[in-house]
Amino acid sequence: MQSHKVSNGIWQIDPDQKQGMRVPARIYASEKLIGSMDEGVYEQITNVACLPGIVSRAMVMPDGHWGYGFPIGGVAAFSTSDGVISPGGIGFDINCGIRMLRTNLTLEEVKPKMKELVNMLFKVIPTGVGGKGLVRLDRKKFEDVMRKGVKWCLENGYATEADYDSIEENGHLKWADPSTVSDRAVQRGINQLGTLGSGNHFLEIEVVPEDLVYDKELAPKFGIDRPDQIVLTIHCGSRGFGHQVATDFLKVFSRAMQKYGLTVRDKELACAPFDSPEGQDYFKAMACAANNAFANRQVIAHRVRQAFEHVFGKSEQELGISTVYDVAHNIAKREKYIVDGKELEVLVHRKGATRSFGPEREDLPSRYRGIGQPVIVGGSMQTGSYLLVGSKYADEETFGSTLHGSGRTMSRRQAKKSVRGDELQKQMMEAGIYVQAASMPGLAEEAGIAYKNIDDVIQAVHDLGISKKVAKLIPIGNIKG
Amino acid sequence: MKKYEYDDSVAIGDCAYHAFGQTLEELFVNAGLAATECMVDPDTVDADQEQEIELSADSESNLLYEWLEEIVYLKDAEDIFLTDFQIEFLDGNKKLRAKARGEKINPQKHGIKADVKAVTMYRFDLKKTEEGWEAFIVLDL
């Protein structure tokens, strides 16, 4: 399959490259990164370009790699009047996302207590397969979580007003409807609120060295306001509940496709018209799972604050632990864009991609409306993460989207063959990163060598202008599922 | 005959594998075991609990999907790793009744690996071969 360069950082696969492509596919990458895109990216994004109602183009971010259905790093917008919705364009882990917390602490204050802190976090935050949650819920309360997300946390003492104001959609998708969710999904997730899960999910303590603050004017507005400041990132999703919602609707959509006369190139791309009973039910159920994920990260953040209070003997206010922002990177949202000179409402699917709104978007909290949305990008546990800011150019080129992480280049099994979990833990310790993990093989699967270079993928979106660098976050402590 | 073989070349963040069986029963047992092995070292699991499973679908391929999906579901809903399966097919292979044995999840005892989130339909395939049956499966990790 042939791609050609449209301009610096943009590569296009024209619709004549595969039968059935309705729009071109674009891969956003530097010269260096385009060569490392695997064949699955090309196969999968051109399949996405065949879906009914797709608008303008199918897109892959620089961290893109071979997934199922959409590639990871895939973005596509569909007309809400005659386009589709596809669970395979969102992923099973609905609203997997990342939250960033800032603190008043500095490296000097935290370093002597690092082991105590990580051990404490590892003890109080359930991780790994089968981890039972921090909050006990009956069916009615679980439905409240589905309906209200972080609003439920606010009403029940797990969140502050400031948290609620610092989350994509306030962590509260208002179109959630628990009647669209199966008993099976409830059974699978009811005991998991406040659990990290496994795989690439993590809770990381990071330092922001002064020389890695790239935008010194903007950084204080995102709470980065002192040298060697300590921040945290929490990366997890909707756990078994969201996984089951997606599984249920994949089956519903597989059956419904015939009814709507739809065919797809990959069964994982099963879809239904957005404006159909099945499409609407999934959109409402997806919102339940997304709210559950926002609440999950909130409950974990609440427990993190308590742990810090305990270890440092200071109050939450003295420690200044507050949410910078919380972004979803597996989700579909109704948003409006100018397409061919006219305003159009589209359903933007982001699978392993982050919203990257520029200034003046109404959906941003008032304190960020003048500057743009904070974009939090989780790198591998050895190389660090980034805080970026969204841009107007993203609104024009990528339906307000950017990358979500480093992007894998090596399979999990290969990573395990390359390094042992306990050796990696030791290496990281020597490099100044204290890590605790629920699974040693799981730790090895997440080694830095299994990922693209985070600096390269970030530079690609920065140079392209779909988001801009604010600061790099260097890991010093980590708990892994 | 191999029971199953992991395939590193596909969907690199996830777990892809081929499962084999001389009979459909054997294929289902091996595909189920491969799914469990993504989550835990089966040698560390004692099969001291039993789950009765009954499933139906409109094709053998969809029944295999339901079967693997059930193993993933029970991991969260019943907090159990399943390693030992006895399966019988009814209604022309459109229904199955199984006894699945395993152990409640115990992080102190079990060699836990990764959480399987779901069974994907990406390139999902079940086919009859000269030697019996073969399936291709990608699990979301």
Coordinates of C-alpha atoms in Angstrom, one line a residue:
Chain A
M1 CA 0.0 0.0 0.0
Q2 CA 1.4 3.4 -1.1
S3 CA 1.4 6.5 1.0
H4 CA 2.6 9.9 -0.1
K5 CA 3.8 13.0 1.8
V6 CA 1.2 15.8 1.9
S7 CA 3.4 18.2 3.9
N8 CA 5.8 17.9 6.8
G9 CA 4.5 15.4 9.2
I10 CA 1.4 14.3 7.2
W11 CA 1.3 11.1 5.0
Q12 CA -1.7 10.2 3.0
I13 CA -3.1 6.9 1.6
D14 CA -5.4 7.8 -1.3
P15 CA -8.8 6.1 -1.7
D16 CA -7.6 4.3 -4.8
Q17 CA -5.3 2.1 -2.7
K18 CA -8.2 -0.1 -1.4
Q19 CA -11.6 -0.9 -2.8
G20 CA -14.3 0.7 -0.7
M21 CA -12.3 3.6 0.8
R22 CA -14.7 6.5 1.0
V23 CA -12.1 9.0 2.2
P24 CA -8.3 9.1 2.3
A25 CA -6.4 7.9 5.4
R26 CA -3.7 10.1 6.9
I27 CA -0.8 9.1 9.1
Y28 CA 0.8 11.8 11.2
A29 CA 4.4 11.1 11.8
S30 CA 7.9 12.4 11.3
E31 CA 10.3 11.0 8.6
K32 CA 11.8 8.8 11.4
L33 CA 8.5 7.5 12.7
I34 CA 6.7 6.8 9.4
G35 CA 9.2 4.0 8.8
S36 CA 8.4 2.3 12.1
M37 CA 4.6 2.2 11.5
D38 CA 3.7 -1.5 11.3
E39 CA 1.7 -3.1 8.5
G40 CA -1.3 -3.4 10.7
V41 CA -1.7 0.4 10.9
Y42 CA -2.0 0.6 7.1
E43 CA -4.5 -2.3 6.9
Q44 CA -6.6 -1.1 9.8
I45 CA -6.8 2.6 9.0
T46 CA -7.8 1.9 5.4
N47 CA -10.5 -0.4 6.7
V48 CA -11.7 2.5 8.9
A49 CA -11.8 4.7 5.8
C50 CA -14.4 2.3 4.3
L51 CA -16.9 2.9 7.1
P52 CA -20.2 4.6 6.2
G53 CA -20.6 8.3 6.9
I54 CA -16.9 8.9 7.6
V55 CA -16.1 12.6 7.2
S56 CA -12.9 14.0 5.6
R57 CA -10.3 11.3 6.5
A58 CA -9.4 8.4 8.7
M59 CA -6.4 9.4 10.9
V60 CA -3.5 7.7 12.8
M61 CA -1.5 9.6 15.4
P62 CA 2.4 9.2 15.6
D63 CA 2.1 6.7 18.5
G64 CA -0.1 4.4 16.2
H65 CA 0.3 0.7 16.1
W66 CA -1.4 -2.5 15.2
G67 CA -4.6 -3.0 17.3
Y68 CA -7.9 -4.7 16.6
G69 CA -10.6 -2.9 14.5
F70 CA -9.2 0.6 14.5
P71 CA -5.4 0.8 14.9
I72 CA -4.3 2.1 18.3
G73 CA -3.9 5.9 17.8
G74 CA -6.8 5.9 15.4
V75 CA -9.3 8.8 15.0
A76 CA -12.3 9.0 12.8
A77 CA -15.3 11.4 12.6
F78 CA -18.7 10.2 11.4
S79 CA -21.7 12.3 10.5
T80 CA -24.2 12.1 13.3
S81 CA -27.0 12.1 10.7
D82 CA -25.9 9.4 8.3
G83 CA -22.8 7.9 9.9
V84 CA -22.1 4.9 12.2
I85 CA -20.9 4.2 15.7
S86 CA -18.5 1.3 16.2
P87 CA -17.3 -0.2 19.5
G88 CA -14.1 -1.3 17.7
G89 CA -13.3 2.4 17.2
I90 CA -13.4 3.0 20.9
G91 CA -11.9 -0.1 22.3
F92 CA -13.0 -2.5 25.0
D93 CA -11.5 -0.4 27.7
I94 CA -14.0 2.4 27.4
N95 CA -12.6 5.7 28.7
C96 CA -9.2 4.4 29.4
G97 CA -7.6 7.7 30.2
I98 CA -5.1 9.6 32.3
R99 CA -5.3 12.1 35.1
M100 CA -2.6 14.4 36.2
L101 CA -2.3 15.7 39.8
R102 CA 0.1 18.5 40.8
T103 CA 1.5 19.0 44.3
N104 CA 3.4 21.7 46.3
L105 CA 6.1 19.1 47.0
T106 CA 9.6 19.1 45.5
L107 CA 12.0 16.3 44.7
E108 CA 14.1 17.1 47.8
E109 CA 11.1 16.6 50.1
V110 CA 9.9 13.4 48.4
K111 CA 13.1 11.6 47.7
P112 CA 13.8 10.4 51.3
K113 CA 10.2 9.1 51.6
M114 CA 10.0 7.5 48.2
K115 CA 10.0 3.9 49.2
E116 CA 7.5 4.5 52.0
L117 CA 5.3 6.4 49.6
V118 CA 5.3 3.8 46.8
N119 CA 4.9 0.9 49.2
M120 CA 1.9 2.7 50.8
L121 CA 0.3 3.4 47.5
F122 CA 0.8 -0.2 46.4
K123 CA -0.9 -1.3 49.6
V124 CA -3.9 1.0 49.5
I125 CA -4.7 0.9 45.7
P126 CA -5.8 -2.4 44.4
T127 CA -3.8 -3.5 41.3
G128 CA -3.6 -6.4 39.0
V129 CA -6.1 -9.2 37.9
G130 CA -8.9 -9.7 40.3
G131 CA -8.2 -6.6 42.4
K132 CA -11.3 -5.8 44.5
G133 CA -12.3 -2.1 44.6
L134 CA -12.0 0.6 47.2
V135 CA -15.8 1.3 47.3
R136 CA -18.5 -1.3 48.1
L137 CA -21.6 -0.6 46.0
D138 CA -25.0 -2.2 45.7
R139 CA -26.8 -2.2 42.3
K140 CA -28.6 1.1 42.9
K141 CA -25.5 2.9 43.9
F142 CA -23.5 1.4 41.0
E143 CA -26.3 2.8 38.7
D144 CA -25.7 6.2 40.3
V145 CA -22.0 5.9 39.4
M146 CA -22.9 5.0 35.8
R147 CA -25.3 8.0 35.6
K148 CA -23.2 10.6 37.4
G149 CA -19.6 9.6 37.2
V150 CA -17.5 12.1 39.2
K151 CA -20.6 14.0 40.3
W152 CA -21.4 10.8 42.3
C153 CA -17.9 11.0 43.8
L154 CA -18.5 14.7 44.7
E155 CA -21.8 13.8 46.4
N156 CA -20.1 11.0 48.3
G157 CA -17.0 12.7 49.6
Y158 CA -14.5 11.2 47.0
A159 CA -14.0 14.5 45.0
T160 CA -13.8 18.2 45.4
E161 CA -15.5 20.9 43.3
A162 CA -12.0 21.7 41.9
D163 CA -11.7 18.1 40.7
Y164 CA -15.1 18.2 39.1
D165 CA -14.1 21.4 37.2
S166 CA -10.9 19.8 35.9
I167 CA -12.0 16.8 34.0
E168 CA -13.1 16.3 30.4
E169 CA -16.9 16.8 30.5
N170 CA -16.6 17.2 34.3
G171 CA -16.2 13.4 34.4
H172 CA -20.0 13.2 33.9
L173 CA -21.4 12.3 30.5
K174 CA -25.0 13.3 30.9
W175 CA -26.5 11.0 28.3
A176 CA -25.6 7.9 30.3
D177 CA -28.6 5.5 30.7
P178 CA -28.1 2.4 32.9
S179 CA -31.2 0.7 31.4
T180 CA -29.0 0.0 28.3
V181 CA -26.4 -1.9 30.3
S182 CA -26.6 -5.7 30.8
D183 CA -26.7 -7.5 34.1
R184 CA -23.6 -9.3 33.0
A185 CA -21.7 -6.0 32.7
V186 CA -22.9 -5.0 36.2
Q187 CA -21.8 -8.4 37.6
R188 CA -18.4 -8.0 36.1
G189 CA -17.7 -4.5 37.3
I190 CA -19.6 -3.9 40.5
N191 CA -16.7 -4.8 42.8
Q192 CA -14.0 -2.9 40.9
L193 CA -14.5 0.8 41.5
G194 CA -11.2 2.2 42.6
T195 CA -8.9 -0.5 41.0
L196 CA -6.0 0.2 38.7
G197 CA -6.2 -3.0 36.6
S198 CA -3.2 -4.4 34.8
G199 CA -1.4 -4.2 31.4
N200 CA -0.1 -0.8 30.7
H201 CA -2.1 0.8 33.6
F202 CA -0.1 2.6 36.2
L203 CA 0.1 5.2 38.9
E204 CA 3.3 7.2 38.6
I205 CA 5.1 9.8 40.8
E206 CA 7.1 12.2 38.6
V207 CA 9.3 15.2 38.9
V208 CA 9.3 18.1 36.5
P209 CA 12.9 19.4 36.2
E210 CA 13.1 23.1 35.5
D211 CA 15.0 22.5 32.2
L212 CA 12.2 20.3 31.0
V213 CA 9.6 23.0 31.3
Y214 CA 9.2 24.0 27.6
D215 CA 6.5 26.7 28.0
K216 CA 7.4 28.8 31.0
E217 CA 4.4 31.1 30.5
L218 CA 1.8 28.3 30.3
A219 CA 3.2 25.9 32.8
P220 CA 2.1 27.9 36.0
K221 CA -1.4 28.1 34.5
F222 CA -1.4 24.2 34.6
G223 CA -0.1 24.2 38.2
I224 CA 3.6 23.7 37.4
D225 CA 5.0 26.6 39.4
R226 CA 8.2 25.5 41.2
P227 CA 11.6 23.9 40.4
D228 CA 11.8 20.1 40.6
Q229 CA 8.0 19.9 41.4
I230 CA 6.4 16.6 42.1
V231 CA 3.3 15.5 40.1
L232 CA 1.4 12.3 39.6
T233 CA -0.3 10.6 36.8
I234 CA -3.0 7.9 37.0
H235 CA -3.6 5.8 33.9
C236 CA -6.6 3.3 34.0
G237 CA -10.0 2.8 32.6
S238 CA -13.5 1.3 33.1
R239 CA -12.3 -2.2 34.2
G240 CA -14.5 -5.3 33.7
F241 CA -17.6 -3.2 33.5
G242 CA -16.5 -1.3 30.4
H243 CA -15.0 -4.3 28.8
Q244 CA -18.3 -6.2 29.1
V245 CA -20.4 -3.2 27.8
A246 CA -18.1 -3.2 24.7
T247 CA -18.3 -7.0 24.3
D248 CA -22.1 -7.0 24.6
F249 CA -22.6 -4.3 21.9
L250 CA -20.0 -5.9 19.6
K251 CA -22.4 -8.9 19.5
V252 CA -25.5 -6.7 19.2
F253 CA -23.9 -4.8 16.3
S254 CA -22.7 -8.0 14.5
R255 CA -26.3 -9.1 14.4
A256 CA -27.7 -5.6 13.5
M257 CA -25.4 -5.1 10.5
Q258 CA -27.5 -7.3 8.2
K259 CA -30.7 -5.4 9.2
Y260 CA -29.1 -2.1 8.2
G261 CA -27.4 -3.6 5.0
L262 CA -23.9 -2.8 6.4
T263 CA -20.8 -4.7 5.6
V264 CA -17.3 -4.2 7.0
R265 CA -13.8 -5.5 6.2
D266 CA -13.1 -6.6 9.7
K267 CA -15.7 -8.2 12.1
E268 CA -14.2 -6.1 14.9
L269 CA -15.4 -3.0 13.0
A270 CA -19.1 -4.1 13.5
C271 CA -21.1 -0.9 13.5
A272 CA -24.6 0.5 13.4
P273 CA -26.1 3.8 12.3
F274 CA -25.6 6.3 15.0
D275 CA -29.2 7.3 14.6
S276 CA -30.6 3.8 15.2
P277 CA -31.9 2.1 18.3
E278 CA -28.8 0.0 18.6
G279 CA -26.5 2.9 17.9
Q280 CA -28.2 5.1 20.5
D281 CA -28.3 2.3 23.1
Y282 CA -24.5 1.7 22.7
F283 CA -23.8 5.5 22.9
K284 CA -25.7 5.6 26.2
A285 CA -24.1 2.4 27.6
M286 CA -20.7 3.7 26.5
A287 CA -21.4 6.8 28.6
C288 CA -22.2 4.6 31.6
A289 CA -18.8 2.9 31.2
A290 CA -17.0 6.2 30.6
N291 CA -18.6 7.7 33.8
N292 CA -17.5 4.6 35.7
A293 CA -13.9 5.1 34.4
F294 CA -13.9 8.8 35.4
A295 CA -15.1 7.8 38.8
N296 CA -12.5 5.1 39.0
R297 CA -9.7 7.5 38.4
Q298 CA -11.3 10.0 40.9
V299 CA -11.6 7.4 43.7
I300 CA -7.9 6.4 43.1
A301 CA -6.9 10.1 43.2
H302 CA -8.8 10.5 46.5
R303 CA -6.9 7.5 48.0
V304 CA -3.6 9.0 46.7
R305 CA -4.3 12.2 48.5
Q306 CA -5.0 10.3 51.7
A307 CA -1.7 8.3 51.3
F308 CA 0.3 11.5 50.8
E309 CA -1.4 13.1 53.9
H310 CA -0.4 10.1 55.9
V311 CA 3.2 9.9 54.7
F312 CA 3.9 13.6 55.0
G313 CA 1.7 14.4 58.0
K314 CA 0.3 17.4 56.2
S315 CA -3.2 18.2 55.0
E316 CA -4.4 18.0 51.3
Q317 CA -4.4 21.8 51.2
E318 CA -0.9 22.2 52.6
L319 CA 0.3 19.5 50.1
G320 CA -1.6 21.3 47.3
I321 CA -2.6 18.1 45.6
S322 CA -5.1 19.0 42.9
T323 CA -6.2 17.8 39.5
V324 CA -4.6 19.5 36.5
Y325 CA -6.8 17.7 34.1
D326 CA -8.2 14.2 33.3
V327 CA -8.5 13.1 29.7
A328 CA -10.2 10.1 28.0
H329 CA -8.3 8.3 25.3
N330 CA -10.8 5.6 24.3
I331 CA -14.1 7.2 23.6
A332 CA -16.6 8.6 21.1
K333 CA -17.9 12.2 21.4
R334 CA -20.4 14.5 19.6
E335 CA -18.5 17.6 18.6
K336 CA -18.9 20.3 16.0
Y337 CA -16.4 21.3 13.3
I338 CA -16.3 23.3 10.2
V339 CA -16.2 20.9 7.3
D340 CA -16.1 22.2 3.7
G341 CA -17.0 25.6 5.0
K342 CA -20.1 24.5 6.9
E343 CA -20.6 23.6 10.6
L344 CA -21.2 19.9 11.0
E345 CA -21.9 17.7 14.0
V346 CA -19.8 14.6 14.0
L347 CA -19.2 11.6 16.3
V348 CA -15.4 11.6 16.8
H349 CA -14.1 8.1 17.7
R350 CA -10.8 8.2 19.5
K351 CA -9.1 4.9 20.1
G352 CA -5.7 5.5 21.8
A353 CA -6.0 9.2 21.0
T354 CA -6.6 12.3 23.1
R355 CA -8.9 15.3 22.6
S356 CA -6.7 18.3 22.0
F357 CA -8.9 21.3 22.0
G358 CA -7.5 24.7 21.3
P359 CA -8.5 27.9 23.1
E360 CA -12.0 29.2 23.1
R361 CA -13.8 25.8 22.9
E362 CA -16.9 26.1 25.1
D363 CA -16.3 22.6 26.5
L364 CA -13.2 23.7 28.4
P365 CA -13.2 24.8 32.0
S366 CA -13.2 28.6 32.3
R367 CA -9.6 28.7 33.5
Y368 CA -8.3 26.9 30.4
R369 CA -10.6 28.5 27.9
G370 CA -8.2 31.3 27.1
I371 CA -5.2 28.9 26.6
G372 CA -6.3 25.5 25.4
Q373 CA -6.9 22.1 26.9
P374 CA -4.2 20.3 28.9
V375 CA -3.2 17.1 27.1
I376 CA -1.7 14.4 29.3
V377 CA 0.4 11.8 27.4
G378 CA 1.6 8.7 29.3
G379 CA 4.9 7.3 28.2
S380 CA 6.5 4.1 29.1
M381 CA 7.3 3.7 32.8
Q382 CA 11.1 4.1 32.2
T383 CA 11.0 7.2 29.9
G384 CA 8.4 9.6 31.3
S385 CA 5.3 11.4 30.3
Y386 CA 4.4 14.8 28.9
L387 CA 2.0 17.6 29.6
L388 CA 1.0 19.3 26.3
V389 CA -1.6 21.9 25.3
G390 CA -4.3 21.6 22.6
S391 CA -4.3 23.8 19.6
K392 CA -6.7 25.4 17.0
Y393 CA -4.8 23.6 14.3
A394 CA -5.9 20.3 15.8
D395 CA -9.5 21.5 15.5
E396 CA -8.8 22.1 11.7
E397 CA -6.7 19.0 10.9
T398 CA -7.5 16.1 13.3
F399 CA -11.0 16.8 14.6
G400 CA -9.4 18.2 17.8
S401 CA -7.3 15.1 18.4
T402 CA -3.7 14.1 19.2
L403 CA -1.7 11.2 20.5
H404 CA -2.1 9.3 23.8
G405 CA 1.2 7.6 24.6
S406 CA 4.5 6.3 23.2
G407 CA 3.1 3.5 21.0
R408 CA 4.3 0.0 21.1
T409 CA 6.8 -1.4 18.7
M410 CA 7.4 -4.8 20.4
S411 CA 4.9 -7.5 21.3
R412 CA 4.4 -8.3 25.0
R413 CA 5.9 -11.7 24.6
Q414 CA 9.0 -10.3 22.8
A415 CA 9.4 -7.8 25.7
K416 CA 9.3 -10.6 28.2
K417 CA 12.0 -12.5 26.2
S418 CA 14.2 -9.4 26.3
V419 CA 14.1 -8.7 30.0
R420 CA 12.9 -10.3 33.2
G421 CA 10.6 -8.4 35.5
D422 CA 12.8 -8.7 38.6
E423 CA 15.9 -7.6 36.6
L424 CA 13.9 -4.7 35.2
Q425 CA 12.7 -3.6 38.6
K426 CA 16.4 -3.6 39.8
Q427 CA 17.5 -1.6 36.7
M428 CA 14.8 0.9 37.3
M429 CA 15.8 1.3 40.9
E430 CA 19.4 2.0 39.9
A431 CA 18.0 4.6 37.5
G432 CA 16.2 6.3 40.3
I433 CA 12.7 4.8 39.7
Y434 CA 11.2 2.8 42.6
V435 CA 8.6 0.4 41.2
Q436 CA 6.2 -2.0 42.7
A437 CA 4.2 -4.3 40.5
A438 CA 1.4 -6.9 40.9
S439 CA 3.0 -9.1 38.3
M440 CA 6.6 -9.4 37.4
P441 CA 6.0 -10.8 33.8
G442 CA 3.5 -7.9 33.5
L443 CA 6.2 -5.5 34.5
A444 CA 8.6 -6.9 31.8
E445 CA 5.9 -6.5 29.2
E446 CA 5.9 -2.8 29.8
A447 CA 9.6 -2.2 29.6
G448 CA 10.7 1.0 27.8
I449 CA 12.3 -1.0 25.0
A450 CA 8.9 -2.2 23.9
Y451 CA 7.8 1.3 23.0
K452 CA 8.7 4.0 20.5
N453 CA 10.8 6.9 21.9
I454 CA 8.4 9.2 23.7
D455 CA 10.5 12.3 22.8
D456 CA 10.2 11.4 19.1
V457 CA 6.4 11.0 19.1
I458 CA 5.9 14.2 21.1
Q459 CA 8.2 16.1 18.8
A460 CA 6.1 14.9 15.9
V461 CA 2.8 16.4 17.3
H462 CA 4.6 19.5 18.5
D463 CA 6.2 20.2 15.0
L464 CA 2.9 19.4 13.3
G465 CA 1.2 21.8 15.7
I466 CA -1.8 19.6 16.8
S467 CA -0.6 20.0 20.4
K468 CA 2.4 21.9 21.9
K469 CA 4.9 20.9 24.6
V470 CA 4.5 22.3 28.0
A471 CA 6.6 20.1 30.2
K472 CA 8.2 16.6 30.5
L473 CA 7.5 14.5 33.6
I474 CA 10.3 12.2 34.7
P475 CA 9.3 9.1 36.6
I476 CA 10.7 8.4 40.1
G477 CA 8.1 6.1 41.5
N478 CA 5.6 3.7 40.0
I479 CA 2.9 1.2 40.9
K480 CA 1.9 -1.2 38.1
G481 CA -1.0 -3.6 37.8
Chain B
M1 CA -0.5 -32.1 17.8
K2 CA 0.2 -28.7 19.3
K3 CA -2.5 -27.4 21.7
Y4 CA -1.9 -23.7 20.9
E5 CA 0.7 -21.4 19.6
Y6 CA 0.9 -17.6 20.4
D7 CA 1.5 -15.3 17.4
D8 CA 3.7 -12.3 18.2
S9 CA 3.3 -10.8 14.7
V10 CA -0.3 -9.6 15.0
A11 CA -1.9 -6.9 17.2
I12 CA 1.3 -6.3 19.2
G13 CA -0.2 -4.8 22.3
D14 CA -2.6 -7.7 22.7
C15 CA -2.4 -11.5 22.7
A16 CA -3.0 -13.4 19.4
Y17 CA -2.9 -17.2 19.1
H18 CA -3.7 -20.2 17.0
A19 CA -5.5 -23.1 18.8
F20 CA -5.7 -26.6 17.5
G21 CA -7.7 -29.8 18.2
Q22 CA -8.4 -33.2 16.6
T23 CA -12.0 -32.7 17.7
L24 CA -14.1 -29.7 18.3
E25 CA -14.1 -30.5 22.0
E26 CA -10.3 -30.5 22.0
L27 CA -10.1 -27.2 20.2
F28 CA -12.4 -25.6 22.7
V29 CA -10.4 -26.9 25.6
N30 CA -7.1 -25.8 24.1
A31 CA -8.4 -22.4 23.1
G32 CA -9.8 -21.9 26.7
L33 CA -6.5 -22.9 28.2
A34 CA -4.5 -20.5 26.0
A35 CA -6.8 -17.7 27.2
T36 CA -6.3 -18.6 30.8
E37 CA -2.5 -18.9 30.2
C38 CA -2.5 -15.2 29.1
M39 CA -3.7 -14.3 32.6
V40 CA -1.9 -16.8 34.9
D41 CA 0.6 -19.6 34.9
P42 CA -1.8 -22.6 34.9
D43 CA 0.6 -24.7 36.9
T44 CA 0.0 -22.5 39.9
V45 CA -3.7 -23.0 39.8
D46 CA -5.4 -25.9 41.7
A47 CA -8.7 -26.9 40.1
D48 CA -10.7 -27.1 43.3
Q49 CA -13.8 -25.2 42.3
E50 CA -16.3 -26.0 39.6
Q51 CA -18.4 -23.8 37.4
E52 CA -21.2 -25.3 35.2
I53 CA -21.4 -23.5 31.9
E54 CA -24.2 -23.7 29.3
L55 CA -24.0 -21.7 26.1
S56 CA -25.6 -21.6 22.7
A57 CA -25.0 -19.7 19.5
D58 CA -26.0 -19.9 15.8
S59 CA -22.7 -21.3 14.6
E60 CA -19.7 -23.2 15.9
S61 CA -17.5 -20.1 15.4
N62 CA -19.9 -17.9 17.4
L63 CA -20.1 -20.6 20.1
L64 CA -16.3 -20.5 20.4
Y65 CA -16.5 -16.7 20.8
E66 CA -19.1 -17.2 23.6
W67 CA -17.0 -19.8 25.3
L68 CA -13.9 -17.7 25.5
E69 CA -15.9 -14.7 26.5
E70 CA -17.4 -16.7 29.4
I71 CA -13.9 -17.6 30.7
V72 CA -13.0 -13.9 30.6
Y73 CA -16.3 -12.9 32.2
L74 CA -16.0 -15.4 35.1
K75 CA -12.5 -14.1 35.9
D76 CA -14.1 -10.9 37.0
A77 CA -17.6 -11.8 38.0
E78 CA -16.7 -15.0 40.0
D79 CA -13.0 -14.0 40.6
I80 CA -11.8 -17.4 39.3
F81 CA -9.1 -18.7 36.9
L82 CA -10.3 -21.7 35.0
T83 CA -7.8 -24.4 33.9
D84 CA -9.6 -27.7 33.5
F85 CA -12.5 -28.1 31.1
Q86 CA -14.9 -30.9 30.1
I87 CA -17.1 -30.1 27.2
E88 CA -20.0 -31.7 25.5
F89 CA -21.8 -30.4 22.4
L90 CA -25.5 -30.6 21.8
D91 CA -27.9 -29.6 19.0
G92 CA -25.5 -30.1 16.1
N93 CA -22.6 -28.2 17.8
K94 CA -24.8 -25.1 18.4
K95 CA -25.0 -25.6 22.2
L96 CA -22.4 -26.6 24.7
R97 CA -22.5 -27.8 28.3
A98 CA -19.2 -27.7 30.2
K99 CA -17.8 -28.4 33.6
A100 CA -15.0 -25.9 34.1
R101 CA -12.7 -26.2 37.1
G102 CA -10.3 -23.7 38.6
E103 CA -9.4 -21.7 41.7
K104 CA -10.5 -18.4 43.1
I105 CA -7.9 -15.7 42.3
N106 CA -5.1 -15.5 44.9
P107 CA -2.3 -13.1 44.0
Q108 CA -0.1 -14.6 46.8
K109 CA -0.4 -18.1 45.3
H110 CA -0.9 -17.6 41.5
G111 CA 1.7 -16.7 39.0
I112 CA -0.4 -13.8 37.7
K113 CA 0.4 -12.3 34.3
A114 CA -2.0 -9.8 32.6
D115 CA -5.6 -9.1 32.7
V116 CA -7.6 -10.2 29.6
K117 CA -10.1 -7.4 28.9
A118 CA -12.0 -9.1 26.1
V119 CA -12.1 -11.5 23.2
T120 CA -11.9 -9.5 20.0
M121 CA -13.5 -10.4 16.6
Y122 CA -10.4 -9.2 14.8
R123 CA -9.5 -12.0 12.3
F124 CA -11.4 -14.3 14.6
D125 CA -11.6 -17.7 12.8
L126 CA -12.6 -21.3 13.3
K127 CA -12.1 -23.8 10.5
K128 CA -12.0 -27.5 9.9
T129 CA -8.6 -28.8 8.7
E130 CA -7.2 -32.1 7.5
E131 CA -6.0 -32.8 11.0
G132 CA -9.2 -31.6 12.8
W133 CA -9.9 -28.0 13.8
E134 CA -7.9 -24.8 14.0
A135 CA -8.9 -21.4 15.4
F136 CA -7.3 -17.9 15.4
I137 CA -8.0 -15.6 18.3
V138 CA -6.9 -12.2 19.4
L139 CA -7.5 -11.2 23.1
D140 CA -7.5 -7.6 24.2
L141 CA -5.0 -7.2 27.0

